[in-house]
Short mmCIF file of C-alpha atoms in Angstrom, two decimals:
data_model
loop_
_atom_site.label_atom_id
_atom_site.label_comp_id
_atom_site.label_asym_id
_atom_site.label_seq_id
_atom_site.Cartn_x
_atom_site.Cartn_y
_atom_site.Cartn_z
CA MET Y 1 0.00 0.00 0.00
CA ARG Y 2 2.81 2.46 0.83
CA ARG Y 3 4.15 4.45 -2.12
CA SER Y 4 6.63 7.30 -2.43
CA VAL Y 5 4.71 10.54 -2.06
CA ALA Y 6 7.16 12.37 -4.29
CA VAL Y 7 6.70 9.84 -7.09
CA ARG Y 8 2.94 9.78 -6.69
CA LEU Y 9 2.76 13.56 -6.93
CA SER Y 10 4.92 14.18 -9.96
CA ALA Y 11 2.00 14.23 -12.38
CA LEU Y 12 -0.42 16.01 -10.05
CA LEU Y 13 0.96 19.44 -9.12
CA ALA Y 14 1.75 22.44 -11.26
CA THR Y 15 5.19 23.82 -10.55
CA GLY Y 16 5.12 27.22 -12.13
CA ALA Y 17 4.91 30.42 -10.10
CA LEU Y 18 3.26 33.61 -11.26
CA ALA Y 19 4.93 37.00 -11.08
CA ALA Y 20 2.59 38.90 -8.76
CA ALA Y 21 2.10 42.62 -8.76
CA THR Y 22 2.58 44.58 -5.58
CA GLY Y 23 0.16 46.89 -3.85
CA LEU Y 24 -3.14 47.26 -2.11
CA ALA Y 25 -6.55 48.40 -3.24
CA VAL Y 26 -9.06 49.52 -0.68
CA SER Y 27 -12.82 49.91 -0.77
CA THR Y 28 -15.74 50.22 1.57
CA SER Y 29 -17.77 47.55 -0.23
CA THR Y 30 -19.30 44.47 1.37
CA ALA Y 31 -16.89 41.53 1.62
CA SER Y 32 -17.24 38.54 -0.62
CA ALA Y 33 -16.43 36.04 2.15
CA ALA Y 34 -19.38 33.88 3.13
CA THR Y 35 -18.84 34.56 6.81
CA GLY Y 36 -22.40 33.61 7.70
CA GLY Y 37 -21.62 29.96 7.00
CA VAL Y 38 -19.34 29.18 9.94
CA THR Y 39 -19.98 25.71 11.35
CA GLY Y 40 -18.74 23.32 14.02
CA TYR Y 41 -16.70 24.24 17.07
CA ALA Y 42 -15.77 27.61 15.52
CA THR Y 43 -19.37 28.66 16.32
CA GLN Y 44 -18.70 28.24 20.05
CA ASN Y 45 -16.86 30.46 22.54
CA GLY Y 46 -18.63 33.55 21.17
CA GLY Y 47 -18.42 32.49 17.51
CA THR Y 48 -16.10 33.28 14.61
CA THR Y 49 -16.83 36.28 12.41
CA GLY Y 50 -13.36 37.23 11.18
CA GLY Y 51 -13.23 40.73 9.73
CA ALA Y 52 -16.99 41.10 9.27
CA GLY Y 53 -18.03 44.75 9.45
CA GLY Y 54 -14.53 45.99 8.76
CA GLN Y 55 -12.85 47.56 5.78
CA THR Y 56 -12.26 45.50 2.65
CA VAL Y 57 -8.76 45.52 1.15
CA ARG Y 58 -7.59 43.83 -2.07
CA ALA Y 59 -4.02 42.42 -1.96
CA THR Y 60 -1.95 40.79 -4.68
CA THR Y 61 1.28 40.28 -2.70
CA GLY Y 62 2.22 39.00 0.72
CA THR Y 63 3.68 42.38 1.56
CA ALA Y 64 0.31 43.95 0.77
CA ILE Y 65 -1.40 41.49 3.15
CA HIS Y 66 1.02 42.52 5.89
CA GLN Y 67 0.56 46.19 5.00
CA ALA Y 68 -3.20 45.83 5.38
CA LEU Y 69 -2.77 44.33 8.85
CA CYS Y 70 -0.27 46.98 9.88
CA SER Y 71 -2.37 49.89 8.64
CA ARG Y 72 -5.33 49.16 10.91
CA ALA Y 73 -6.14 51.50 13.76
CA SER Y 74 -5.42 48.67 16.23
CA SER Y 75 -4.56 44.98 16.25
CA SER Y 76 -8.25 44.17 16.75
CA THR Y 77 -9.79 46.49 14.13
CA PRO Y 78 -11.85 44.21 11.82
CA ILE Y 79 -10.51 43.83 8.29
CA ILE Y 80 -11.32 41.66 5.26
CA ILE Y 81 -8.34 41.04 2.98
CA GLN Y 82 -9.31 39.83 -0.49
CA VAL Y 83 -6.36 38.08 -2.11
CA GLU Y 84 -5.81 37.38 -5.80
CA GLY Y 85 -2.72 36.02 -7.52
CA THR Y 86 0.35 34.13 -6.29
CA ILE Y 87 1.84 34.97 -2.91
CA ASN Y 88 5.46 33.83 -2.59
CA HIS Y 89 8.79 34.62 -0.93
CA GLY Y 90 9.66 37.17 -3.57
CA ASN Y 91 6.68 39.38 -2.72
CA THR Y 92 6.28 38.79 1.02
CA ALA Y 93 8.29 41.15 3.20
CA LYS Y 94 8.04 42.14 6.83
CA VAL Y 95 5.99 45.27 7.49
CA SER Y 96 6.10 47.08 10.82
CA GLY Y 97 3.34 48.82 12.71
CA SER Y 98 1.60 49.06 16.07
CA SER Y 99 -1.29 46.85 14.89
CA CYS Y 100 0.79 43.94 13.55
CA ASN Y 101 3.77 41.68 14.15
CA THR Y 102 4.83 40.32 10.77
CA ALA Y 103 7.82 38.50 9.32
CA ALA Y 104 9.25 37.93 5.87
CA GLY Y 105 8.68 34.60 4.16
CA VAL Y 106 5.43 33.74 5.93
CA ILE Y 107 1.97 35.26 6.27
CA GLU Y 108 2.12 36.12 9.93
CA LEU Y 109 -1.17 36.53 11.82
CA LYS Y 110 0.41 37.12 15.20
CA GLN Y 111 -1.07 38.84 18.27
CA ILE Y 112 -4.07 40.08 16.28
CA SER Y 113 -7.80 39.42 15.95
CA ASN Y 114 -10.84 39.93 13.71
CA VAL Y 115 -9.31 39.15 10.33
CA THR Y 116 -10.65 37.45 7.19
CA ILE Y 117 -8.34 36.35 4.37
CA VAL Y 118 -10.35 35.24 1.33
CA GLY Y 119 -9.32 34.33 -2.20
CA VAL Y 120 -11.21 36.20 -4.91
CA GLY Y 121 -11.36 36.54 -8.68
CA SER Y 122 -9.08 34.07 -10.44
CA GLY Y 123 -7.90 32.66 -7.12
CA ALA Y 124 -5.22 33.00 -4.46
CA VAL Y 125 -2.20 30.67 -4.26
CA PHE Y 126 0.30 30.76 -1.40
CA ASP Y 127 3.26 29.09 -3.12
CA GLN Y 128 5.95 27.64 -0.81
CA LEU Y 129 4.72 30.12 1.78
CA GLY Y 130 2.75 29.14 4.90
CA ILE Y 131 0.14 30.92 6.99
CA HIS Y 132 1.08 31.18 10.67
CA ILE Y 133 -1.56 32.03 13.31
CA ARG Y 134 -0.11 32.74 16.75
CA GLU Y 135 -1.59 34.32 19.88
CA SER Y 136 -4.58 35.40 17.79
CA SER Y 137 -8.36 34.98 17.70
CA ASN Y 138 -11.39 35.29 15.43
CA ILE Y 139 -9.65 34.45 12.16
CA ILE Y 140 -11.23 33.23 8.89
CA ILE Y 141 -9.20 31.79 5.99
CA GLN Y 142 -11.30 30.95 2.97
CA ASN Y 143 -10.99 29.98 -0.70
CA VAL Y 144 -7.18 29.85 -0.91
CA THR Y 145 -4.58 27.29 -1.98
CA VAL Y 146 -1.44 26.75 0.11
CA ARG Y 147 1.15 24.48 -1.47
CA ASN Y 148 4.67 23.11 -1.07
CA VAL Y 149 5.60 24.74 2.25
CA LYS Y 150 9.00 23.41 3.41
CA LYS Y 151 10.71 23.07 6.78
CA SER Y 152 14.03 22.04 5.21
CA GLY Y 153 15.70 22.72 1.91
CA SER Y 154 14.93 26.00 0.20
CA PRO Y 155 12.93 28.07 0.60
CA THR Y 156 11.60 27.32 4.09
CA SER Y 157 8.47 28.80 5.65
CA ASN Y 158 6.27 28.33 8.71
CA GLY Y 159 8.14 25.25 9.98
CA GLY Y 160 6.91 23.33 6.96
CA ASP Y 161 3.20 23.68 7.78
CA ALA Y 162 0.72 24.94 5.20
CA ILE Y 163 -1.45 26.42 7.97
CA GLY Y 164 -0.12 26.33 11.52
CA MET Y 165 -1.69 27.56 14.77
CA GLU Y 166 -0.02 27.86 18.17
CA SER Y 167 0.14 29.74 21.48
CA GLY Y 168 -3.32 30.56 22.77
CA VAL Y 169 -5.17 30.66 19.45
CA ARG Y 170 -8.99 30.84 19.64
CA ASN Y 171 -11.81 30.68 17.10
CA VAL Y 172 -10.45 29.96 13.64
CA TRP Y 173 -12.53 28.89 10.63
CA VAL Y 174 -10.64 27.50 7.63
CA ASP Y 175 -13.05 26.82 4.78
CA HIS Y 176 -12.90 25.82 1.10
CA THR Y 177 -9.11 25.67 1.00
CA THR Y 178 -6.69 23.41 -0.86
CA LEU Y 179 -3.65 22.39 1.19
CA GLU Y 180 -1.06 20.27 -0.58
CA ALA Y 181 2.59 19.28 -0.62
CA SER Y 182 4.99 17.45 -2.91
CA GLY Y 183 5.96 14.70 -0.49
CA GLY Y 184 6.77 13.86 3.10
CA GLU Y 185 9.33 14.78 5.73
CA SER Y 186 12.24 13.34 3.73
CA GLU Y 187 11.39 15.76 0.92
CA GLY Y 188 11.36 18.71 3.36
CA TYR Y 189 7.65 19.02 4.18
CA ASP Y 190 5.75 18.75 7.46
CA GLY Y 191 2.01 19.06 8.25
CA LEU Y 192 -0.76 20.61 6.23
CA PHE Y 193 -2.94 21.72 9.16
CA ASP Y 194 -1.34 21.83 12.62
CA MET Y 195 -2.67 23.08 15.97
CA LYS Y 196 -0.63 23.17 19.17
CA ASP Y 197 0.09 24.95 22.44
CA ASN Y 198 -3.44 25.79 23.59
CA THR Y 199 -5.35 26.18 20.31
CA GLN Y 200 -9.12 25.76 20.64
CA TYR Y 201 -12.46 26.25 18.82
CA VAL Y 202 -11.40 25.55 15.25
CA THR Y 203 -13.32 24.30 12.21
CA LEU Y 204 -11.80 22.92 9.01
CA SER Y 205 -14.54 22.51 6.41
CA TYR Y 206 -14.91 21.81 2.67
CA SER Y 207 -11.16 21.59 2.14
CA ILE Y 208 -8.71 19.33 0.29
CA LEU Y 209 -5.59 17.98 2.02
CA ARG Y 210 -3.45 15.89 -0.30
CA ASN Y 211 -0.09 14.55 -1.38
CA SER Y 212 1.66 14.87 1.97
CA GLY Y 213 3.33 12.63 4.49
CA ARG Y 214 1.36 14.30 7.28
CA GLY Y 215 -2.18 15.63 7.17
CA GLY Y 216 -2.04 17.52 10.45
CA LEU Y 217 -2.09 17.31 14.22
CA ILE Y 218 -3.68 18.62 17.39
CA GLY Y 219 -0.93 18.77 20.02
CA SER Y 220 2.82 18.78 19.38
CA SER Y 221 3.67 16.10 21.96
CA GLU Y 222 1.99 13.66 24.38
CA SER Y 223 2.14 16.38 27.05
CA ASP Y 224 0.61 19.10 24.83
CA ARG Y 225 -3.03 18.35 25.74
CA SER Y 226 -4.39 21.91 26.02
CA ASN Y 227 -5.78 21.90 22.47
CA GLY Y 228 -9.13 20.74 21.20
CA TYR Y 229 -12.71 21.49 20.31
CA VAL Y 230 -11.96 21.06 16.62
CA THR Y 231 -14.41 20.09 13.85
CA PHE Y 232 -13.39 18.47 10.57
CA HIS Y 233 -16.23 18.08 8.05
CA HIS Y 234 -16.69 17.63 4.30
CA ASN Y 235 -12.95 17.50 3.67
CA LEU Y 236 -11.02 15.29 1.25
CA TYR Y 237 -7.89 13.64 2.62
CA GLN Y 238 -6.11 12.07 -0.36
CA ASN Y 239 -2.69 10.45 -0.72
CA ILE Y 240 -1.69 11.09 2.90
CA ASP Y 241 0.67 8.80 4.81
CA SER Y 242 -0.57 9.57 8.35
CA ARG Y 243 -2.07 12.18 10.72
CA ALA Y 244 -5.54 12.57 9.19
CA PRO Y 245 -5.47 14.02 11.82
CA LEU Y 246 -3.33 13.06 14.82
CA LEU Y 247 -5.15 13.98 18.06
CA ARG Y 248 -3.42 14.46 21.41
CA GLY Y 249 -5.89 15.30 24.14
CA GLY Y 250 -9.02 17.35 23.64
CA ILE Y 251 -12.15 16.65 21.61
CA ALA Y 252 -12.56 16.43 17.84
CA HIS Y 253 -15.71 15.99 15.75
CA VAL Y 254 -14.95 14.28 12.44
CA TYR Y 255 -17.89 13.87 10.08
CA ASN Y 256 -18.73 13.55 6.38
CA ASN Y 257 -15.09 13.48 5.25
CA HIS Y 258 -13.81 11.42 2.33
CA TYR Y 259 -10.57 9.59 3.03
CA LYS Y 260 -8.82 8.12 0.00
CA SER Y 261 -5.37 6.49 -0.05
CA LEU Y 262 -4.30 6.86 3.57
CA ASN Y 263 -1.10 4.89 3.26
CA GLU Y 264 -0.01 4.19 6.86
CA SER Y 265 -2.69 5.41 9.26
CA GLY Y 266 -5.58 7.84 9.42
CA ILE Y 267 -7.35 9.32 12.45
CA ASN Y 268 -4.83 8.73 15.23
CA SER Y 269 -6.55 9.38 18.57
CA ARG Y 270 -4.00 9.17 21.40
CA ALA Y 271 -2.92 10.70 24.70
CA GLY Y 272 -6.48 10.85 26.03
CA ALA Y 273 -8.05 12.48 22.97
CA ARG Y 274 -11.70 11.73 22.21
CA ALA Y 275 -13.03 11.77 18.64
CA LYS Y 276 -16.62 11.55 17.45
CA VAL Y 277 -16.37 9.96 13.99
CA ASP Y 278 -19.65 10.11 12.03
CA ASN Y 279 -20.66 9.19 8.47
CA ASN Y 280 -17.23 9.34 6.88
CA TYR Y 281 -16.22 7.38 3.77
CA PHE Y 282 -12.86 5.59 4.02
CA GLU Y 283 -11.53 4.18 0.74
CA ASP Y 284 -8.42 2.31 -0.46
CA SER Y 285 -6.65 2.94 2.83
CA LYS Y 286 -4.91 1.30 5.80
CA ASP Y 287 -5.58 1.57 9.56
CA VAL Y 288 -7.90 4.56 9.18
CA LEU Y 289 -8.76 4.84 12.89
CA GLY Y 290 -7.03 3.88 16.12
CA THR Y 291 -4.14 4.68 18.44
CA PHE Y 292 -0.78 4.45 16.67
CA TYR Y 293 2.88 4.91 17.55
CA THR Y 294 2.25 5.36 21.31
CA SER Y 295 1.18 3.43 24.37
CA GLU Y 296 -0.96 6.36 25.57
CA ALA Y 297 -4.45 5.51 24.41
CA GLY Y 298 -7.03 7.73 22.80
CA TYR Y 299 -10.74 7.09 22.33
CA TRP Y 300 -13.49 7.28 19.73
CA GLN Y 301 -17.22 7.15 19.21
CA VAL Y 302 -18.14 5.81 15.77
CA SER Y 303 -21.37 5.68 13.78
CA GLY Y 304 -22.44 5.47 10.14
CA ASN Y 305 -18.98 5.18 8.58
CA ILE Y 306 -18.25 3.22 5.40
CA PHE Y 307 -14.99 1.26 5.06
CA ASP Y 308 -14.38 0.54 1.36
CA ASN Y 309 -11.25 -1.54 0.65
CA VAL Y 310 -9.70 -0.68 4.01
CA THR Y 311 -7.02 -2.98 5.43
CA TRP Y 312 -6.22 -3.33 9.13
CA SER Y 313 -2.97 -4.41 10.74
CA SER Y 314 -2.82 -6.60 13.82
CA ARG Y 315 -2.75 -5.06 17.29
CA SER Y 316 0.75 -5.18 18.68
CA GLY Y 317 2.68 -2.95 21.07
CA ASP Y 318 2.11 0.72 20.17
CA ASN Y 319 -0.07 -0.19 17.19
CA ASN Y 320 -3.76 -0.41 18.13
CA PRO Y 321 -6.09 -0.03 15.14
CA ALA Y 322 -9.81 0.25 15.82
CA GLY Y 323 -10.68 -2.27 13.08
CA PRO Y 324 -11.50 -4.49 11.37
CA ASN Y 325 -14.86 -3.85 13.07
CA PRO Y 326 -14.56 -0.46 14.80
CA THR Y 327 -16.75 0.01 17.87
CA SER Y 328 -17.09 2.96 20.23
CA ASN Y 329 -15.04 3.09 23.42
CA THR Y 330 -16.20 6.54 24.62
CA SER Y 331 -19.09 8.97 24.30
CA VAL Y 332 -18.75 12.53 23.01
CA SER Y 333 -21.42 15.23 23.39
CA ILE Y 334 -21.51 17.84 20.61
CA PRO Y 335 -22.79 21.31 21.67
CA TYR Y 336 -23.81 22.66 18.25
CA ALA Y 337 -26.41 21.70 15.64
CA TYR Y 338 -25.30 19.89 12.48
CA THR Y 339 -26.86 17.78 9.73
CA LEU Y 340 -25.19 14.64 8.42
CA ASP Y 341 -25.03 13.56 4.79
CA ALA Y 342 -25.40 9.82 4.37
CA ALA Y 343 -21.94 8.24 4.20
CA ASN Y 344 -22.56 6.62 0.81
CA CYS Y 345 -22.95 10.00 -0.89
CA VAL Y 346 -19.98 11.66 0.83
CA PRO Y 347 -17.49 11.08 -2.05
CA GLY Y 348 -19.84 12.75 -4.51
CA VAL Y 349 -20.72 15.67 -2.26
CA VAL Y 350 -17.12 16.31 -1.22
CA SER Y 351 -15.84 16.15 -4.82
CA GLN Y 352 -18.23 18.95 -5.77
CA THR Y 353 -17.75 21.17 -2.73
CA ALA Y 354 -14.28 20.76 -1.20
CA GLY Y 355 -11.31 22.91 -2.12
CA ALA Y 356 -10.57 26.41 -3.33
CA ASN Y 357 -12.36 27.86 -6.36
CA LYS Y 358 -15.41 25.59 -6.02
CA GLY Y 359 -17.81 28.50 -5.64
CA LEU Y 360 -18.16 27.98 -1.86
CA LYS Y 361 -20.71 25.24 -2.44
CA VAL Y 362 -21.88 23.45 0.71
CA SER Y 363 -24.13 20.58 1.76
CA ASP Y 364 -27.36 20.79 3.73
CA GLY Y 365 -27.50 17.08 4.49
CA SER Y 366 -29.53 16.22 1.40
CA CYS Y 367 -26.54 14.78 -0.52
CA THR Y 368 -26.99 17.59 -3.06
CA PRO Y 369 -24.44 20.44 -3.12
CA GLN Y 370 -25.96 23.85 -2.51
CA ASN Y 371 -24.80 27.27 -3.64
CA PRO Y 372 -23.89 29.70 -0.85
CA ASP Y 373 -26.52 31.97 0.57
CA PRO Y 374 -27.27 34.73 -1.97
CA THR Y 375 -26.39 37.27 0.71
CA ASP Y 376 -22.86 35.82 0.70
CA PRO Y 377 -21.59 36.22 -2.90
CA ASP Y 378 -19.18 33.75 -4.41
CA PRO Y 379 -15.69 35.31 -4.08
CA THR Y 380 -14.53 33.55 -7.24
CA ASP Y 381 -17.00 35.66 -9.21
CA PRO Y 382 -15.18 38.89 -10.08
CA ASP Y 383 -18.48 40.79 -10.17
CA PRO Y 384 -21.12 38.89 -8.17
CA ASP Y 385 -23.59 41.75 -8.30
CA PRO Y 386 -23.78 43.57 -11.64
CA THR Y 387 -25.43 46.50 -9.91
CA ASP Y 388 -22.47 46.83 -7.53
CA PRO Y 389 -19.26 46.52 -9.57
CA ASP Y 390 -16.05 45.39 -7.93
CA PRO Y 391 -14.52 48.65 -6.67
CA THR Y 392 -11.02 47.37 -7.38
CA ASP Y 393 -11.69 47.00 -11.12
CA PRO Y 394 -10.04 49.72 -13.22
CA PRO Y 395 -12.50 52.63 -13.36
CA THR Y 396 -14.26 53.28 -16.64
CA GLY Y 397 -15.03 56.53 -18.38
CA THR Y 398 -13.20 59.83 -18.31
CA ASN Y 399 -10.67 60.73 -15.66
CA LEU Y 400 -12.38 63.85 -14.31
CA SER Y 401 -9.16 65.16 -12.78
CA LEU Y 402 -7.62 65.89 -16.19
CA GLY Y 403 -7.81 69.63 -16.75
CA ALA Y 404 -9.21 70.33 -13.26
CA GLY Y 405 -7.54 72.50 -10.65
CA ALA Y 406 -5.48 71.28 -7.70
CA ASP Y 407 -4.17 72.50 -4.37
CA GLY Y 408 -3.19 71.06 -1.02
CA SER Y 409 -1.06 71.27 2.10
CA SER Y 410 2.65 71.99 2.08
CA LYS Y 411 4.56 70.08 -0.59
CA ALA Y 412 8.05 68.66 -0.86
CA ASP Y 413 10.64 70.63 -2.81
CA GLY Y 414 10.44 70.13 -6.55
CA THR Y 415 6.88 68.80 -6.57
CA SER Y 416 3.61 70.36 -7.68
CA TYR Y 417 -0.08 69.93 -6.83
CA GLY Y 418 -0.87 70.00 -10.52
CA ASN Y 419 1.20 66.87 -11.13
CA VAL Y 420 -1.58 64.72 -9.64
CA ARG Y 421 -3.98 65.61 -12.47
CA ASP Y 422 -1.73 65.92 -15.52
CA GLY Y 423 -1.92 62.31 -16.74
CA ASN Y 424 1.86 61.89 -16.41
CA LEU Y 425 3.09 59.10 -14.10
CA SER Y 426 6.65 60.46 -14.05
CA THR Y 427 5.63 63.68 -12.29
CA TYR Y 428 4.22 63.75 -8.77
CA TRP Y 429 3.27 65.62 -5.62
CA SER Y 430 4.71 64.66 -2.25
CA PRO Y 431 3.88 66.08 1.18
CA SER Y 432 6.69 67.90 2.96
CA GLY Y 433 6.71 65.07 5.51
CA SER Y 434 4.93 61.74 5.84
CA THR Y 435 1.47 63.31 6.08
CA GLY Y 436 -0.41 65.91 4.09
CA SER Y 437 -3.24 66.43 1.64
CA VAL Y 438 -3.82 67.13 -2.01
CA SER Y 439 -7.09 68.16 -3.66
CA VAL Y 440 -8.67 68.17 -7.10
CA LYS Y 441 -11.26 70.90 -7.73
CA TRP Y 442 -13.72 71.98 -10.39
CA GLY Y 443 -15.47 75.24 -11.22
CA SER Y 444 -18.89 73.58 -11.02
CA THR Y 445 -20.46 70.69 -9.13
CA THR Y 446 -19.14 67.31 -10.33
CA THR Y 447 -20.36 63.83 -9.36
CA VAL Y 448 -17.61 61.42 -8.30
CA SER Y 449 -17.90 57.79 -7.09
CA LYS Y 450 -14.38 56.42 -7.55
CA ALA Y 451 -10.83 57.60 -7.13
CA ASN Y 452 -7.61 55.96 -8.24
CA VAL Y 453 -4.45 56.86 -6.34
CA ARG Y 454 -1.40 56.02 -8.46
CA LEU Y 455 2.13 56.19 -7.07
CA ALA Y 456 5.25 57.23 -8.95
CA SER Y 457 8.38 55.09 -9.15
CA GLY Y 458 10.45 55.14 -5.96
CA SER Y 459 7.51 56.14 -3.81
CA GLY Y 460 7.01 55.35 -0.17
CA THR Y 461 3.72 53.69 0.75
CA ILE Y 462 0.57 55.21 2.16
CA GLY Y 463 -0.03 53.82 5.63
CA SER Y 464 -3.52 55.28 6.03
CA TYR Y 465 -5.65 57.88 4.28
CA ARG Y 466 -9.04 59.56 4.16
CA VAL Y 467 -10.90 60.79 1.08
CA LEU Y 468 -12.95 63.88 1.95
CA ASN Y 469 -15.74 65.88 0.40
CA HIS Y 470 -13.88 69.15 0.85
CA ASP Y 471 -17.09 71.13 0.48
CA THR Y 472 -18.64 69.62 3.63
CA GLY Y 473 -15.75 67.89 5.38
CA ALA Y 474 -17.53 64.51 5.13
CA VAL Y 475 -15.32 61.41 4.99
CA LEU Y 476 -16.16 59.52 1.78
CA ALA Y 477 -13.72 56.64 2.37
CA SER Y 478 -10.75 55.65 4.51
CA GLY Y 479 -8.18 52.93 4.28
CA SER Y 480 -4.54 52.10 3.57
CA GLY Y 481 -2.30 51.74 0.53
CA SER Y 482 -2.95 52.97 -2.97
CA GLY Y 483 -5.21 51.93 -5.83
CA VAL Y 484 -8.90 52.20 -6.53
CA ILE Y 485 -11.19 53.65 -3.87
CA ALA Y 486 -14.98 53.41 -4.21
CA PHE Y 487 -17.64 55.35 -2.34
CA ALA Y 488 -21.23 56.46 -2.76
CA PRO Y 489 -21.72 58.84 -5.71
CA THR Y 490 -21.20 62.37 -4.37
CA SER Y 491 -21.72 65.76 -5.99
CA LEU Y 492 -19.00 68.21 -5.00
CA LYS Y 493 -16.65 70.88 -6.24
CA LYS Y 494 -13.50 69.72 -4.44
CA ILE Y 495 -12.27 66.29 -3.32
CA THR Y 496 -9.29 65.78 -1.02
CA LEU Y 497 -6.90 62.90 -0.44
CA GLU Y 498 -5.60 63.23 3.11
CA ILE Y 499 -2.58 61.05 3.99
CA THR Y 500 -2.60 60.44 7.74
CA SER Y 501 0.36 58.04 7.94
CA ALA Y 502 3.01 56.69 5.58
CA ASN Y 503 6.10 54.54 5.29
CA GLY Y 504 8.68 56.74 3.62
CA THR Y 505 7.53 59.67 1.49
CA PRO Y 506 4.58 58.94 -0.83
CA ARG Y 507 4.87 60.20 -4.39
CA ILE Y 508 1.34 60.74 -5.71
CA ALA Y 509 1.66 60.62 -9.48
CA GLU Y 510 -2.07 60.79 -10.17
CA PHE Y 511 -5.18 61.39 -8.07
CA GLU Y 512 -7.67 60.27 -10.69
CA THR Y 513 -11.42 60.70 -10.23
CA TYR Y 514 -14.31 59.03 -12.03
CA ALA Y 515 -18.06 59.19 -12.16
CA SER Y 516 -18.33 55.37 -12.21
#
């Protein structure tokens, strides 16, 4: 049954990496993450909402993700980061700020809360770059692919884990993701989904974990038993050697998952862990449930599972499989409502729903995949509501700033207010310091609903900004970074970009304005 993971994978994974653009785009639009669909243990302990209600930021690089975190008012200010493109070592740098604690070579969600990271448009791929959640709470990761994260060799990231959680983490929902590697530990990889050092109230749903020596664990050692309350449902574990998952202490609810080609062992409940294992489909696998590689027993409650071409080894020493006829040896009470699909339809349902870029389809227990709630648009649709265009799309129509007037606060030597509305990206206005404002003005009332802030070469970055109706002082939008900014259509004679913080000196090449 055992085969080399590296050999098995050679025909399955794409190896190319895209050259991603840098930068952020900010809007005040409703997020595309289906945050209303949180399930399992992530609904407990006050629930998991991620960045719901916060600002929406579009990021195409890892540095831009970090910049979005660091530009918040505080480490708990809600934010939704929409990611598109390939995130890799070449575009993921450390960013500093009072609301973040980031590092290069990894997406670092450390000592923060209330954050959603969601793939949008053509998709988000974290290539050889892991996502690390540490000392954080209320985090949602949705509709992304994380692949080929290494702990040895080059490049390394996140200790070799695709998604890793540790040190007092609470309330995380990981949904509709694809987590994959190109082999096992000997090829430099570790786990796909690891939780340790007091991580609790986590749900992994509608995700694919494949082509790895290790699926994931709860607890880093037999003594690390402070983790638990984790739900795994409607996931595909495929071509995994072991740890699907490994449980040390705590409680796990494992239901409606499809396990295919588990080569050494599957759900490894040990060190006092208790697992409720309902209506899963195990196929072409070995020792899919039991206590393995330790004398410290774990426990399970089983019902409704299907074992299709599953082989079981004999009990001996530290090897204690639950089969060939698994029976319950504990009882687990589940505190939340859930609906089970029949086990015989799990492969079909999971194949249509699990993984990134599947349209966030879910199951309601009827064995028929359902589209997400219409109030939660599909993030893979670049324009889910034709009446509410994606504010990060390039604006259409005439740039109203061309030929208009301009003024502002004090400017750096050699720059001009008029350079922000001349259509020339090589000329620019800069504030005399890291903060300041520049305005575009017209002789008569003009309706504006979008702005596009374009930086010149060699520019510093905008940490935070406000767009103001200069006529009334009303704040039309606020955010961080540069790019397209959308707001409600407003009739005015003067619009102001106010930079309230920056890294380096921003060079504003163009402050474009559009009616739509």
